[in-house]
Amino acid sequence: MRSRIFDQDLLKNGMRLRKRLLAVVQNFEFSNAEQVSEELFNIEASYRTMTLEMQGLRELAAVERMADALQIAAFLCKWIGRRLEATPDAQHFFTAAKDRTLLLQESLKTLEDFPSTYQALEKWVRDAQKNIDVLSFGSLIHALGCIPLPIFYAKHHDPRQEFRNNFGLGVNDDNPSPQKPITPPVIKLLFSLNGLLWTTPQAIQSDVQYDLQVDVTVSQWPSDFPILEIDYISTMDRSAYSATPFVLSEKESIEQTQLKGHLIFKTPQSLLSEPATLKVRGRFVSEGHSKTLSTVILGHHELCVRALGRESYPILTTYPMMDIQIPKVFQEAQQALPDLNPEVLNDFLRCLIRLAQYAGMVGDCGVFKGKKINEPRDFQKHLLQALRMTDLGSEVKEGERITGGFLDLRYRNIVIELKVSRTEKEREKIRKEYIEQPSQYAMTSIPISIACILDMTEKIRPPSNIANNITLETPTLHGFEEAEPPYPSKVAVLIIDGNLKSPSDYSN
């Protein structure tokens, strides 16, 4: 016969975690979203540890579902923090949170014994599945503190267990004590492509084979499961891609933590399609493959791929690193401005490609090598002639008057503002200085523009790869200094290296 016994430590631990959760949601601010994310992950881990002491109790399901909600909130806070910093991996955390809301929704039926917890979590999940923006995000985090949980104060107790142990009678067959569950082990995976850490999304050339590597860290090998298998799940047709599955044994893990294989996407994607996603799956396998044990994956738990092809994705500029960077900028713009007409996005992409080709040509040919130029007379004239010789043709206009000023260049609805920097070389400072003017020109039109900046500062050191000189920036707008507007402005910044030296000038 099994009964419950009061456990003071369990009660105190539950109250302590509740207090920590209330403190973190009440003090949430956008400026500390990254710190809140880490604290939510820590509280989640503490709740999951507490479940080990609650096996067989009805309250166990409520604790597990609450931990799931905390994990989702932590990923969303990470998304907000990275988004405010304009880092390219922000969407990665948003996608992870969205996927986990589906899993949580499916498992809510285990809370039938706790209707208050069930109803509150169900509403919270519905809110989390909506199109969240920065303005409504704070209320979602605050709502976590309003989800009621049962009070945890007792464990299962068998009053006859000590008697049986003393006389060697073992476990009562009619009322066996619950076995301690095998908790999912944690593994960390970091993927690399051709020796470079995987970015999200990763742009690759279709029908080209790449070296795929993964660094594996195992927290603890579970007993009776000496083999770790890593493979992928996707909605894509399996014949459209090939990614090496990896296998690591417990013995090999002592000497080897990096596994090597290959990746190839055979079919290019269309211009406006979403990146392809490969969900990474890890599982431990017993000898003979009779049993498997799922894992919790930290790091790269999914691989997002943008497969480029000349037929369906007209990125190819003949400058390989630009072909990797431009799709990232384009996708970031696409995600930030989902209501923008696809034709406008296509115009933005075409314009960006031709400007990138121009930047590469200037670097290759040393067009402005050692010259003192007049911005409108030399730079603007030279760029206008170059763009009109491309497929953009006569639709590139100059000198149009708008909002009290004159545009440098415009391609259809895409404003191109030109600047020359003669004293400032630091890329971050240049971007901040020149992104507001083009966004003002575009305030009554589409909220996306391009700033093209010619760097004529002295080149004491060799210039960096041109892919470092193209980014998508978000200017701060009047009336939205502390909040994100529903329709933000985006400015693609392309910096062109002029005033170049001869390569031999850098030799000692």
Short mmCIF file of C-alpha atoms in Angstrom, two decimals:
data_model
loop_
_atom_site.label_atom_id
_atom_site.label_comp_id
_atom_site.label_asym_id
_atom_site.label_seq_id
_atom_site.Cartn_x
_atom_site.Cartn_y
_atom_site.Cartn_z
CA MET A 1 0.00 0.00 0.00
CA ARG A 2 1.36 3.41 -0.97
CA SER A 3 0.44 6.73 0.65
CA ARG A 4 1.64 10.30 0.71
CA ILE A 5 4.00 11.84 3.20
CA PHE A 6 4.51 15.55 3.83
CA ASP A 7 7.83 16.86 2.46
CA GLN A 8 8.85 20.30 3.69
CA ASP A 9 11.75 20.65 1.23
CA LEU A 10 9.47 20.02 -1.74
CA LEU A 11 7.01 22.63 -0.47
CA LYS A 12 9.75 25.22 0.07
CA ASN A 13 11.28 24.53 -3.34
CA GLY A 14 7.93 25.00 -5.11
CA MET A 15 7.29 28.28 -3.29
CA ARG A 16 10.83 29.49 -3.98
CA LEU A 17 10.48 28.83 -7.73
CA ARG A 18 7.12 30.57 -7.79
CA LYS A 19 8.65 33.62 -6.13
CA ARG A 20 11.52 33.68 -8.65
CA LEU A 21 9.07 33.47 -11.55
CA LEU A 22 6.91 36.33 -10.23
CA ALA A 23 9.99 38.49 -9.73
CA VAL A 24 11.31 37.96 -13.24
CA VAL A 25 7.98 38.57 -15.05
CA GLN A 26 7.14 41.65 -12.96
CA ASN A 27 10.55 43.21 -13.66
CA PHE A 28 10.54 42.40 -17.39
CA GLU A 29 11.65 45.20 -19.69
CA PHE A 30 12.68 45.04 -23.32
CA SER A 31 16.16 46.26 -22.45
CA ASN A 32 16.81 43.19 -20.27
CA ALA A 33 15.15 40.58 -22.48
CA GLU A 34 18.39 38.56 -22.83
CA GLN A 35 18.85 38.40 -19.01
CA VAL A 36 15.19 37.44 -18.52
CA SER A 37 15.66 34.66 -21.06
CA GLU A 38 18.54 33.16 -19.07
CA GLU A 39 16.59 33.34 -15.80
CA LEU A 40 13.55 31.67 -17.39
CA PHE A 41 15.78 28.87 -18.68
CA ASN A 42 17.16 28.44 -15.15
CA ILE A 43 13.70 28.31 -13.59
CA GLU A 44 12.61 25.81 -16.23
CA ALA A 45 15.57 23.58 -15.41
CA SER A 46 14.74 23.78 -11.68
CA TYR A 47 11.13 22.73 -12.32
CA ARG A 48 12.29 19.78 -14.41
CA THR A 49 14.68 18.71 -11.65
CA MET A 50 11.80 18.89 -9.17
CA THR A 51 9.77 16.45 -11.28
CA LEU A 52 12.26 13.71 -10.36
CA GLU A 53 10.90 13.88 -6.81
CA MET A 54 7.26 13.84 -7.92
CA GLN A 55 7.03 10.55 -9.84
CA GLY A 56 3.58 9.00 -9.52
CA LEU A 57 1.91 12.21 -8.32
CA ARG A 58 -0.95 13.84 -10.20
CA GLU A 59 0.77 17.23 -9.85
CA LEU A 60 3.68 16.02 -11.99
CA ALA A 61 1.87 16.87 -15.28
CA ALA A 62 1.24 20.46 -14.15
CA VAL A 63 4.93 20.99 -13.35
CA GLU A 64 6.05 19.52 -16.69
CA ARG A 65 3.63 21.68 -18.70
CA MET A 66 4.67 24.80 -16.79
CA ALA A 67 8.31 24.00 -17.57
CA ASP A 68 7.35 23.73 -21.25
CA ALA A 69 5.72 27.19 -21.13
CA LEU A 70 8.81 28.67 -19.45
CA GLN A 71 11.01 27.24 -22.20
CA ILE A 72 8.81 28.85 -24.88
CA ALA A 73 8.90 32.20 -23.05
CA ALA A 74 12.69 31.97 -22.71
CA PHE A 75 13.09 31.45 -26.46
CA LEU A 76 10.77 34.39 -27.17
CA CYS A 77 12.76 36.65 -24.83
CA LYS A 78 15.92 35.55 -26.62
CA TRP A 79 14.23 36.45 -29.91
CA ILE A 80 13.31 39.92 -28.64
CA GLY A 81 16.82 40.54 -27.30
CA ARG A 82 18.50 39.49 -30.54
CA ARG A 83 15.97 41.41 -32.62
CA LEU A 84 16.64 44.63 -30.72
CA GLU A 85 20.34 44.06 -31.40
CA ALA A 86 19.54 43.44 -35.10
CA THR A 87 21.43 40.14 -35.12
CA PRO A 88 20.71 37.81 -38.06
CA ASP A 89 19.94 34.75 -35.89
CA ALA A 90 16.93 36.34 -34.14
CA GLN A 91 14.34 34.46 -36.22
CA HIS A 92 15.96 31.18 -35.22
CA PHE A 93 14.70 31.56 -31.62
CA PHE A 94 11.23 32.71 -32.73
CA THR A 95 10.83 29.59 -34.89
CA ALA A 96 11.96 27.35 -32.02
CA ALA A 97 9.35 28.93 -29.72
CA LYS A 98 6.57 28.54 -32.28
CA ASP A 99 7.38 24.85 -32.79
CA ARG A 100 7.29 24.21 -29.05
CA THR A 101 3.86 25.84 -28.65
CA LEU A 102 2.44 23.08 -30.87
CA LEU A 103 3.98 20.39 -28.69
CA LEU A 104 2.68 22.05 -25.53
CA GLN A 105 -0.82 22.38 -26.97
CA GLU A 106 -0.88 18.65 -27.75
CA SER A 107 0.18 17.71 -24.21
CA LEU A 108 -2.29 19.96 -22.34
CA LYS A 109 -4.81 17.12 -22.14
CA THR A 110 -2.69 15.66 -19.31
CA LEU A 111 -3.95 18.52 -17.09
CA GLU A 112 -7.59 17.39 -16.89
CA ASP A 113 -7.27 17.00 -13.10
CA PHE A 114 -6.31 20.68 -12.77
CA PRO A 115 -8.88 22.72 -14.75
CA SER A 116 -7.59 26.13 -13.59
CA THR A 117 -4.04 25.36 -14.71
CA TYR A 118 -5.34 23.83 -17.95
CA GLN A 119 -7.48 26.85 -18.88
CA ALA A 120 -4.77 29.39 -18.06
CA LEU A 121 -2.08 27.50 -19.99
CA GLU A 122 -4.41 26.93 -22.94
CA LYS A 123 -5.08 30.69 -23.19
CA TRP A 124 -1.37 31.48 -22.82
CA VAL A 125 -0.48 29.06 -25.62
CA ARG A 126 -3.12 30.57 -27.92
CA ASP A 127 -1.69 34.03 -27.28
CA ALA A 128 1.86 32.77 -27.91
CA GLN A 129 0.78 31.29 -31.26
CA LYS A 130 -0.54 34.63 -32.54
CA ASN A 131 1.59 37.03 -34.54
CA ILE A 132 3.55 38.47 -31.64
CA ASP A 133 5.05 41.92 -31.94
CA VAL A 134 7.17 43.90 -29.54
CA LEU A 135 4.22 45.98 -28.32
CA SER A 136 2.18 42.96 -27.17
CA PHE A 137 5.07 40.84 -25.99
CA GLY A 138 5.30 42.29 -22.47
CA SER A 139 1.74 41.23 -21.61
CA LEU A 140 2.53 37.67 -22.72
CA ILE A 141 5.48 37.48 -20.32
CA HIS A 142 3.49 39.03 -17.47
CA ALA A 143 0.72 36.45 -18.03
CA LEU A 144 3.15 33.68 -17.03
CA GLY A 145 2.87 34.85 -13.42
CA CYS A 146 -0.94 34.44 -13.54
CA ILE A 147 -0.90 30.72 -14.39
CA PRO A 148 -2.03 28.86 -11.22
CA LEU A 149 -0.16 25.74 -10.15
CA PRO A 150 -1.13 23.19 -7.51
CA ILE A 151 0.83 23.27 -4.25
CA PHE A 152 3.52 20.61 -4.04
CA TYR A 153 3.89 19.41 -0.47
CA ALA A 154 3.98 15.58 -0.46
CA LYS A 155 5.77 12.61 -1.99
CA HIS A 156 4.67 9.03 -2.42
CA HIS A 157 5.50 6.90 0.62
CA ASP A 158 5.27 3.16 1.24
CA PRO A 159 5.09 2.58 5.04
CA ARG A 160 6.07 -1.08 4.63
CA GLN A 161 9.09 -0.49 2.44
CA GLU A 162 11.55 -0.31 5.39
CA PHE A 163 10.16 -3.58 6.80
CA ARG A 164 10.60 -5.37 3.48
CA ASN A 165 14.10 -3.97 3.05
CA ASN A 166 15.13 -5.21 6.54
CA PHE A 167 13.89 -8.73 5.81
CA GLY A 168 15.01 -8.81 2.19
CA LEU A 169 11.52 -9.21 0.83
CA GLY A 170 11.98 -6.66 -1.98
CA VAL A 171 9.17 -4.73 -3.60
CA ASN A 172 5.54 -5.63 -3.11
CA ASP A 173 4.44 -7.14 -6.40
CA ASP A 174 0.88 -5.92 -5.94
CA ASN A 175 1.92 -2.31 -5.29
CA PRO A 176 5.32 -1.78 -6.89
CA SER A 177 7.08 1.46 -6.12
CA PRO A 178 7.43 3.67 -9.17
CA GLN A 179 10.69 3.27 -10.98
CA LYS A 180 12.82 6.35 -11.28
CA PRO A 181 12.47 7.49 -14.88
CA ILE A 182 15.38 7.80 -17.24
CA THR A 183 15.70 11.55 -17.79
CA PRO A 184 16.56 12.53 -21.36
CA PRO A 185 20.30 13.18 -21.63
CA VAL A 186 21.46 16.51 -23.07
CA ILE A 187 23.74 16.84 -26.09
CA LYS A 188 25.16 19.98 -27.66
CA LEU A 189 25.55 20.14 -31.44
CA LEU A 190 27.40 22.83 -33.39
CA PHE A 191 27.33 22.40 -37.16
CA SER A 192 29.84 23.90 -39.61
CA LEU A 193 29.84 24.15 -43.39
CA ASN A 194 33.22 24.08 -45.12
CA GLY A 195 34.84 24.85 -41.77
CA LEU A 196 32.67 27.92 -41.00
CA LEU A 197 30.05 27.88 -38.22
CA TRP A 198 26.51 27.37 -39.54
CA THR A 199 24.49 30.58 -39.91
CA THR A 200 20.70 30.87 -40.00
CA PRO A 201 19.66 30.63 -42.72
CA GLN A 202 22.73 29.17 -44.43
CA ALA A 203 22.99 30.18 -48.10
CA ILE A 204 24.45 27.52 -50.38
CA GLN A 205 24.73 26.89 -54.10
CA SER A 206 22.34 24.19 -55.27
CA ASP A 207 23.78 21.03 -56.83
CA VAL A 208 27.15 21.61 -55.14
CA GLN A 209 28.53 19.31 -52.46
CA TYR A 210 29.70 20.95 -49.20
CA ASP A 211 31.69 19.58 -46.27
CA LEU A 212 29.38 19.22 -43.25
CA GLN A 213 30.88 18.92 -39.77
CA VAL A 214 29.29 18.69 -36.34
CA ASP A 215 30.96 19.13 -32.95
CA VAL A 216 29.26 16.87 -30.40
CA THR A 217 29.25 17.31 -26.63
CA VAL A 218 27.42 14.70 -24.51
CA SER A 219 26.50 15.67 -20.95
CA GLN A 220 26.45 12.04 -19.77
CA TRP A 221 26.19 8.75 -21.59
CA PRO A 222 23.15 6.81 -20.34
CA SER A 223 23.83 3.26 -19.24
CA ASP A 224 22.89 0.51 -21.72
CA PHE A 225 22.85 3.07 -24.59
CA PRO A 226 26.41 3.13 -26.01
CA ILE A 227 25.55 4.59 -29.47
CA LEU A 228 24.43 8.12 -30.41
CA GLU A 229 22.68 8.60 -33.76
CA ILE A 230 22.13 12.04 -35.34
CA ASP A 231 19.89 12.43 -38.38
CA TYR A 232 17.34 14.85 -39.85
CA ILE A 233 13.59 15.21 -40.39
CA SER A 234 12.08 17.47 -43.05
CA THR A 235 8.89 17.99 -45.04
CA MET A 236 11.06 18.19 -48.16
CA ASP A 237 11.23 15.32 -50.60
CA ARG A 238 14.14 13.19 -49.43
CA SER A 239 15.46 12.95 -52.99
CA ALA A 240 15.88 16.76 -53.14
CA TYR A 241 18.76 16.83 -50.67
CA SER A 242 21.39 14.64 -49.05
CA ALA A 243 22.79 15.25 -45.56
CA THR A 244 25.13 12.78 -43.91
CA PRO A 245 23.66 11.15 -40.77
CA PHE A 246 26.21 10.78 -37.98
CA VAL A 247 26.90 7.96 -35.55
CA LEU A 248 29.11 8.26 -32.45
CA SER A 249 29.86 5.48 -29.97
CA GLU A 250 30.63 5.99 -26.30
CA LYS A 251 34.15 4.58 -26.80
CA GLU A 252 34.85 6.84 -29.79
CA SER A 253 33.63 9.93 -27.93
CA ILE A 254 36.70 9.84 -25.69
CA GLU A 255 38.97 10.58 -28.67
CA GLN A 256 36.59 12.10 -31.20
CA THR A 257 34.05 14.90 -30.81
CA GLN A 258 33.90 16.23 -34.40
CA LEU A 259 32.15 14.16 -37.05
CA LYS A 260 32.50 14.87 -40.77
CA GLY A 261 30.17 14.32 -43.69
CA HIS A 262 28.62 16.13 -46.65
CA LEU A 263 25.58 18.22 -47.62
CA ILE A 264 24.05 18.77 -51.03
CA PHE A 265 20.75 20.36 -52.12
CA LYS A 266 19.89 19.23 -55.62
CA THR A 267 17.01 21.63 -56.28
CA PRO A 268 17.22 25.45 -56.14
CA GLN A 269 14.49 27.38 -54.35
CA SER A 270 12.17 30.01 -55.78
CA LEU A 271 12.66 33.70 -55.05
CA LEU A 272 9.99 34.13 -52.33
CA SER A 273 9.95 30.64 -50.82
CA GLU A 274 10.80 30.10 -47.16
CA PRO A 275 14.20 28.59 -46.34
CA ALA A 276 14.23 24.81 -46.17
CA THR A 277 14.43 23.42 -42.64
CA LEU A 278 16.06 20.19 -41.51
CA LYS A 279 15.06 19.28 -37.94
CA VAL A 280 18.03 17.65 -36.22
CA ARG A 281 17.15 14.48 -34.29
CA GLY A 282 19.40 12.85 -31.70
CA ARG A 283 18.81 9.50 -30.01
CA PHE A 284 20.82 7.02 -28.02
CA VAL A 285 20.60 3.39 -29.12
CA SER A 286 21.24 0.14 -27.23
CA GLU A 287 23.37 -2.71 -28.52
CA GLY A 288 21.38 -4.53 -31.17
CA HIS A 289 19.12 -1.47 -31.66
CA SER A 290 16.41 -2.99 -29.48
CA LYS A 291 15.87 0.21 -27.44
CA THR A 292 16.23 3.94 -28.10
CA LEU A 293 16.35 6.99 -25.84
CA SER A 294 15.54 10.51 -27.09
CA THR A 295 17.81 13.45 -26.28
CA VAL A 296 17.50 17.13 -25.56
CA ILE A 297 19.53 19.10 -28.14
CA LEU A 298 21.23 22.39 -27.35
CA GLY A 299 22.86 24.51 -30.04
CA HIS A 300 21.84 23.70 -33.62
CA HIS A 301 18.59 21.74 -33.23
CA GLU A 302 17.56 22.65 -36.78
CA LEU A 303 19.38 23.62 -39.97
CA CYS A 304 17.78 26.35 -42.14
CA VAL A 305 19.03 26.38 -45.72
CA ARG A 306 18.60 28.83 -48.59
CA ALA A 307 19.55 26.94 -51.77
CA LEU A 308 20.55 29.32 -54.58
CA GLY A 309 20.32 28.64 -58.29
CA ARG A 310 20.70 30.73 -61.42
CA GLU A 311 17.34 29.53 -62.75
CA SER A 312 15.14 30.37 -59.79
CA TYR A 313 17.07 32.79 -57.60
CA PRO A 314 18.86 35.54 -59.55
CA ILE A 315 21.42 36.36 -56.87
CA LEU A 316 24.59 35.29 -58.60
CA THR A 317 26.77 38.39 -58.81
CA THR A 318 29.96 36.47 -59.73
CA TYR A 319 31.28 37.53 -56.30
CA PRO A 320 30.82 34.35 -54.18
CA MET A 321 30.73 36.01 -50.75
CA MET A 322 28.15 38.53 -51.96
CA ASP A 323 26.04 35.59 -53.15
CA ILE A 324 26.04 34.33 -49.58
CA GLN A 325 25.35 37.68 -47.91
CA ILE A 326 22.65 39.16 -50.16
CA PRO A 327 20.07 36.38 -49.52
CA LYS A 328 20.49 36.95 -45.77
CA VAL A 329 19.81 40.67 -46.15
CA PHE A 330 16.86 39.97 -48.44
CA GLN A 331 15.28 37.44 -46.09
CA GLU A 332 15.71 39.77 -43.12
CA ALA A 333 13.89 42.49 -45.07
CA GLN A 334 11.19 40.03 -46.08
CA GLN A 335 10.59 39.00 -42.47
CA ALA A 336 10.61 42.58 -41.14
CA LEU A 337 8.18 43.83 -43.82
CA PRO A 338 5.79 40.92 -44.45
CA ASP A 339 3.07 43.15 -45.94
CA LEU A 340 5.33 44.56 -48.64
CA ASN A 341 4.28 43.77 -52.20
CA PRO A 342 6.43 40.92 -53.62
CA GLU A 343 7.14 43.01 -56.72
CA VAL A 344 8.66 45.74 -54.55
CA LEU A 345 10.83 43.17 -52.76
CA ASN A 346 11.91 41.87 -56.15
CA ASP A 347 12.88 45.42 -57.23
CA PHE A 348 14.84 45.86 -54.00
CA LEU A 349 16.67 42.59 -54.59
CA ARG A 350 17.54 43.39 -58.22
CA CYS A 351 18.79 46.83 -57.26
CA LEU A 352 20.90 45.41 -54.43
CA ILE A 353 22.45 42.83 -56.73
CA ARG A 354 23.52 45.45 -59.30
CA LEU A 355 24.93 47.73 -56.61
CA ALA A 356 26.88 44.80 -55.16
CA GLN A 357 28.29 44.03 -58.60
CA TYR A 358 29.27 47.69 -58.93
CA ALA A 359 31.03 47.58 -55.55
CA GLY A 360 32.94 44.49 -56.64
CA MET A 361 33.92 46.12 -59.95
CA VAL A 362 35.17 49.27 -58.17
CA GLY A 363 37.35 47.11 -55.93
CA ASP A 364 38.67 44.97 -58.79
CA CYS A 365 39.43 47.88 -61.12
CA GLY A 366 40.50 50.48 -58.56
CA VAL A 367 38.10 53.01 -60.12
CA PHE A 368 38.53 55.62 -57.39
CA LYS A 369 42.10 54.72 -56.56
CA GLY A 370 43.81 57.76 -55.04
CA LYS A 371 41.26 60.19 -56.48
CA LYS A 372 39.74 63.23 -54.87
CA ILE A 373 36.18 63.13 -56.08
CA ASN A 374 33.16 65.38 -56.01
CA GLU A 375 30.25 63.31 -54.73
CA PRO A 376 27.42 64.29 -57.10
CA ARG A 377 29.61 64.96 -60.12
CA ASP A 378 31.87 61.89 -60.08
CA PHE A 379 30.45 59.16 -57.86
CA GLN A 380 26.79 59.70 -58.78
CA LYS A 381 27.50 60.06 -62.49
CA HIS A 382 29.72 57.00 -62.59
CA LEU A 383 27.23 54.83 -60.66
CA LEU A 384 24.28 56.05 -62.76
CA GLN A 385 26.07 55.11 -65.97
CA ALA A 386 26.99 51.68 -64.55
CA LEU A 387 23.42 50.92 -63.44
CA ARG A 388 21.90 52.01 -66.72
CA MET A 389 24.14 49.56 -68.54
CA THR A 390 22.49 46.70 -66.57
CA ASP A 391 18.96 45.29 -66.86
CA LEU A 392 17.76 48.18 -64.64
CA GLY A 393 18.26 50.41 -67.64
CA SER A 394 16.54 53.78 -67.99
CA GLU A 395 14.31 53.14 -64.98
CA VAL A 396 17.17 54.40 -62.79
CA LYS A 397 16.34 58.10 -62.28
CA GLU A 398 18.36 60.93 -60.73
CA GLY A 399 17.70 64.32 -59.14
CA GLU A 400 13.98 63.89 -58.44
CA ARG A 401 12.51 66.24 -55.83
CA ILE A 402 10.76 64.72 -52.81
CA THR A 403 9.93 65.85 -49.21
CA GLY A 404 11.88 69.08 -49.66
CA GLY A 405 15.03 67.47 -51.03
CA PHE A 406 16.51 65.94 -54.16
CA LEU A 407 17.00 62.22 -54.56
CA ASP A 408 20.38 61.02 -55.70
CA LEU A 409 19.07 57.97 -57.52
CA ARG A 410 15.87 55.97 -57.62
CA TYR A 411 15.03 52.64 -59.23
CA ARG A 412 11.23 52.42 -59.52
CA ASN A 413 10.18 52.85 -55.86
CA ILE A 414 13.60 52.07 -54.37
CA VAL A 415 15.44 55.20 -53.15
CA ILE A 416 19.25 55.04 -53.45
CA GLU A 417 21.03 57.64 -51.34
CA LEU A 418 24.73 58.24 -52.13
CA LYS A 419 27.36 59.46 -49.69
CA VAL A 420 31.14 59.81 -49.60
CA SER A 421 33.02 59.26 -46.35
CA ARG A 422 36.40 61.00 -46.23
CA THR A 423 37.16 60.88 -42.49
CA GLU A 424 35.23 58.00 -40.90
CA LYS A 425 36.25 54.40 -41.68
CA GLU A 426 34.58 52.43 -38.84
CA ARG A 427 31.73 50.53 -40.46
CA GLU A 428 29.30 50.72 -37.54
CA LYS A 429 29.72 54.50 -37.25
CA ILE A 430 29.31 55.00 -41.00
CA ARG A 431 26.07 53.01 -41.00
CA LYS A 432 24.58 54.93 -38.08
CA GLU A 433 25.49 58.26 -39.65
CA TYR A 434 23.89 57.71 -43.04
CA ILE A 435 20.75 55.60 -42.56
CA GLU A 436 18.29 58.33 -41.55
CA GLN A 437 18.22 60.40 -44.75
CA PRO A 438 17.10 57.63 -47.14
CA SER A 439 14.44 56.49 -44.65
CA GLN A 440 13.01 60.06 -44.61
CA TYR A 441 12.81 60.10 -48.39
CA ALA A 442 10.87 56.82 -48.20
CA MET A 443 8.49 57.85 -45.39
CA THR A 444 5.51 58.36 -47.73
CA SER A 445 6.47 55.50 -50.02
CA ILE A 446 7.66 51.97 -49.30
CA PRO A 447 9.62 51.62 -46.03
CA ILE A 448 12.76 50.18 -47.57
CA SER A 449 15.67 52.01 -49.21
CA ILE A 450 19.38 51.73 -49.91
CA ALA A 451 22.33 53.83 -48.73
CA CYS A 452 25.39 53.46 -50.93
CA ILE A 453 28.53 54.91 -49.29
CA LEU A 454 31.91 55.36 -50.94
CA ASP A 455 34.72 55.02 -48.39
CA MET A 456 37.50 57.38 -49.50
CA THR A 457 39.48 57.28 -46.25
CA GLU A 458 43.14 56.32 -46.31
CA LYS A 459 43.60 52.54 -46.41
CA ILE A 460 46.39 51.88 -43.89
CA ARG A 461 45.41 48.19 -43.82
CA PRO A 462 44.02 45.98 -46.61
CA PRO A 463 40.24 46.24 -47.08
CA SER A 464 38.01 43.42 -45.82
CA ASN A 465 35.97 41.06 -47.97
CA ILE A 466 33.15 42.97 -49.68
CA ALA A 467 30.53 40.74 -48.00
CA ASN A 468 31.32 42.58 -44.75
CA ASN A 469 30.17 45.82 -46.35
CA ILE A 470 26.50 45.00 -46.88
CA THR A 471 23.95 44.93 -44.04
CA LEU A 472 20.30 45.74 -43.34
CA GLU A 473 19.86 48.50 -40.74
CA THR A 474 16.89 49.84 -38.77
CA PRO A 475 16.90 53.62 -38.19
CA THR A 476 15.28 55.02 -35.05
CA LEU A 477 12.13 56.90 -36.06
CA HIS A 478 10.50 60.00 -34.62
CA GLY A 479 7.88 59.08 -32.03
CA PHE A 480 9.21 55.53 -31.68
CA GLU A 481 12.45 56.08 -29.78
CA GLU A 482 11.56 53.44 -27.19
CA ALA A 483 9.18 51.19 -29.11
CA GLU A 484 9.11 49.42 -32.43
CA PRO A 485 6.65 50.86 -34.97
CA PRO A 486 4.17 48.48 -36.64
CA TYR A 487 5.77 49.40 -39.97
CA PRO A 488 9.50 49.87 -39.38
CA SER A 489 11.86 51.41 -41.92
CA LYS A 490 14.71 49.31 -43.28
CA VAL A 491 17.82 50.61 -45.02
CA ALA A 492 20.24 48.33 -46.82
CA VAL A 493 23.71 49.82 -46.40
CA LEU A 494 26.36 49.06 -49.01
CA ILE A 495 29.85 50.45 -48.38
CA ILE A 496 32.21 50.63 -51.35
CA ASP A 497 35.96 50.77 -50.79
CA GLY A 498 37.55 53.56 -52.82
CA ASN A 499 40.97 55.23 -52.58
CA LEU A 500 42.60 51.80 -52.72
CA LYS A 501 46.32 51.14 -52.73
CA SER A 502 48.16 48.63 -54.87
CA PRO A 503 48.44 45.24 -53.11
CA SER A 504 52.25 45.57 -53.11
CA ASP A 505 51.96 48.73 -51.01
CA TYR A 506 51.06 46.58 -48.00
CA SER A 507 54.28 44.56 -48.22
CA ASN A 508 57.08 45.42 -45.82
#
